[in-house]
CSV table of C-alpha atoms in Angstrom, one decimal:
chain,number,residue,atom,x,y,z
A,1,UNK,CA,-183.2,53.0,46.5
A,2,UNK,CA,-182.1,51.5,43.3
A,3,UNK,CA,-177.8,51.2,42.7
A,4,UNK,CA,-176.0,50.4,39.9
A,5,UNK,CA,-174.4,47.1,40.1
A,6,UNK,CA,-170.6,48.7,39.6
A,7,UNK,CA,-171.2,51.7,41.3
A,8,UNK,CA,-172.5,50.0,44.3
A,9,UNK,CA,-169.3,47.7,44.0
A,10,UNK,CA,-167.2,50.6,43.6
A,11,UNK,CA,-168.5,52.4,47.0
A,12,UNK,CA,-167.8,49.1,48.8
A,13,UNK,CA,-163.9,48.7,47.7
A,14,UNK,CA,-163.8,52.0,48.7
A,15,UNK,CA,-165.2,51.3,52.2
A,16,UNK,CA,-163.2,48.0,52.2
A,17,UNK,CA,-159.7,50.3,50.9
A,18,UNK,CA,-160.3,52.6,53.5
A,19,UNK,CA,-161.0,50.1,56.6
A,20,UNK,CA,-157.9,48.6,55.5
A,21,UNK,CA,-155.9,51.9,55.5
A,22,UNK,CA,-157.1,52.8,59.1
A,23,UNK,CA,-155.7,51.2,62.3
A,24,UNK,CA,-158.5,52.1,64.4
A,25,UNK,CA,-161.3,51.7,62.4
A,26,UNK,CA,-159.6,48.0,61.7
A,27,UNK,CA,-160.1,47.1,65.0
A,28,UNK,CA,-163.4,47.1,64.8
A,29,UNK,CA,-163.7,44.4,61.7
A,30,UNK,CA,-161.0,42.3,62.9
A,31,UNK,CA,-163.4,40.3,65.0
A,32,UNK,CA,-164.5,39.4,61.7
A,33,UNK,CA,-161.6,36.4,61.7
A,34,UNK,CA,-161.2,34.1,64.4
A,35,UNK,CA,-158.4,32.3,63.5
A,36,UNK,CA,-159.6,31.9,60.1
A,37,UNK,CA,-163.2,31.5,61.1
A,38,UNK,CA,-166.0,33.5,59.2
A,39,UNK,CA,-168.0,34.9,62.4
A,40,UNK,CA,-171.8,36.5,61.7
A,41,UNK,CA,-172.3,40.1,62.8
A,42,UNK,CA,-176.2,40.3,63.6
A,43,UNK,CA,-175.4,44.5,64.6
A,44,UNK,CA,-172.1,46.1,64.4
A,45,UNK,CA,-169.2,44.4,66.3
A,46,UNK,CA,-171.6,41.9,67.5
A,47,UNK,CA,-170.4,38.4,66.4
A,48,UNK,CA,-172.8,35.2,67.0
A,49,UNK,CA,-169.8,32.7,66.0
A,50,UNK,CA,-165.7,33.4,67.0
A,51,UNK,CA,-164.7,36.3,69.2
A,52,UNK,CA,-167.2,37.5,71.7
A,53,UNK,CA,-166.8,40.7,72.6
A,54,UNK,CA,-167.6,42.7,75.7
A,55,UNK,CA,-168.9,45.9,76.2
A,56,UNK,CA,-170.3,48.3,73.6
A,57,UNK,CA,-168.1,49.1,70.2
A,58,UNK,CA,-166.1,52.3,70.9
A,59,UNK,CA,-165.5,52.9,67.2
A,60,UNK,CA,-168.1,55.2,66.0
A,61,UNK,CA,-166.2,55.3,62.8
A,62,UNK,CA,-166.0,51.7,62.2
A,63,UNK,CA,-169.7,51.6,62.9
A,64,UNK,CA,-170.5,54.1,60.5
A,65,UNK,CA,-168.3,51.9,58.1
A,66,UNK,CA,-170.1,49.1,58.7
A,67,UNK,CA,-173.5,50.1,57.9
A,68,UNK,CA,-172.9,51.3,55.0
A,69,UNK,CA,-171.4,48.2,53.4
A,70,UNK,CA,-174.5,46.6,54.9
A,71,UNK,CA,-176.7,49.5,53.0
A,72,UNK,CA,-174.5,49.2,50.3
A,73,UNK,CA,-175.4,45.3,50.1
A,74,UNK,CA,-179.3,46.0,50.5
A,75,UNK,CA,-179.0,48.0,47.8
A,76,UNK,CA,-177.4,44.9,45.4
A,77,UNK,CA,-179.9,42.8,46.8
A,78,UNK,CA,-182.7,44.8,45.9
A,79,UNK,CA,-181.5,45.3,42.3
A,80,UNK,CA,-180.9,41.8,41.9
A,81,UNK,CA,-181.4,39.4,44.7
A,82,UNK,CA,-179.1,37.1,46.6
A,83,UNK,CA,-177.3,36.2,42.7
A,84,UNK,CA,-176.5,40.0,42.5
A,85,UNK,CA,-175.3,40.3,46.2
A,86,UNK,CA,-173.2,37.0,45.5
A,87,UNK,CA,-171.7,38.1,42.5
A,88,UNK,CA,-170.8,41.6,43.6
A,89,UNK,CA,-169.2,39.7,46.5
A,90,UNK,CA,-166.8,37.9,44.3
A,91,UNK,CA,-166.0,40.6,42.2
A,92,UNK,CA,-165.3,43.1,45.6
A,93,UNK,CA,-163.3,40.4,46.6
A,94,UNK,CA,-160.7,39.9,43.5
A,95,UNK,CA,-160.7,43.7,43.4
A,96,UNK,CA,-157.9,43.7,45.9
A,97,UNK,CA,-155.4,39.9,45.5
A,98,UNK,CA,-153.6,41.2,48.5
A,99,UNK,CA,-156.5,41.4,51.4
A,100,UNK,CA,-159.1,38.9,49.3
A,101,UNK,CA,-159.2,36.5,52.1
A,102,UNK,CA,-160.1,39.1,54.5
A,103,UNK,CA,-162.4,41.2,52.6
A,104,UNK,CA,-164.2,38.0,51.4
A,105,UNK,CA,-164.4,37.4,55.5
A,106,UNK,CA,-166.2,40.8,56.4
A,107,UNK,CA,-168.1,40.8,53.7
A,108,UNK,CA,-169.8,37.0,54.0
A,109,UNK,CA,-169.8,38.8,57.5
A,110,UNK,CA,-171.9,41.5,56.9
A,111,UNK,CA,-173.9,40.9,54.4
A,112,UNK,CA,-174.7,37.6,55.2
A,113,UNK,CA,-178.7,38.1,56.3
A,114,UNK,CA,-179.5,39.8,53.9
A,115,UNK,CA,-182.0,38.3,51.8
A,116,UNK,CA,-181.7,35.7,53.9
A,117,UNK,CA,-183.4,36.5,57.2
A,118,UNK,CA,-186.2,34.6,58.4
């Protein structure tokens, strides 16, 4: 599936604006941070570095959320490789001064195997 570059960065500060907005659906990213800590989600709510957590992820939403930011950064990646994916990253990022630090967090988060899976 091919996605243009600011469409596909659009989608994701959407995504991003609209974790943000909802309380529930946060809960789910906020093992992202672990006291400042970037932690790698290999599946949804799974982290392999910070916050372990127990049980499966009661947030269907945030699941849903979550793989479509993932899809969303397949689809840079494909376009353009890990440069693309990287610079959409940034530019997701500064799209929002307020929550940069976090969204730069969950995104490093969840896209980072992509393109770069063994």
């Amino acid at each position: 599936m091919s996605f243009a570059p600011d469409a596909a960065e659009a989608a994701t500060d959407a995504l991003l604006q609209a974790i943000v907005k909802s309380e529930r659906v946060a809960a789910t990213f906020s093992a992202v941070c672990d006291g400042g800590s970037l932690t790698t989600w290999r599946e949804p709510g799974r982290s392999l570095l910070g916050p372990s957590s127990s049980g499966p992820i009661t947030d269907p939403v945030g699941t849903r959320y979550w793989a479509e930011l993932h899809r969303l950064g397949e689809g840079i990646f494909a376009d353009g490789g890990l440069d693309a994916l990287d610079e959409a990253n940034m530019h997701v990022v500064q799209m929002d001064p307020r929550h940069s630090d976090w969204r730069a967090m969950v995104l490093e988060s969840v896209w980072f195997d992509i393109g770069r899976a063994a």
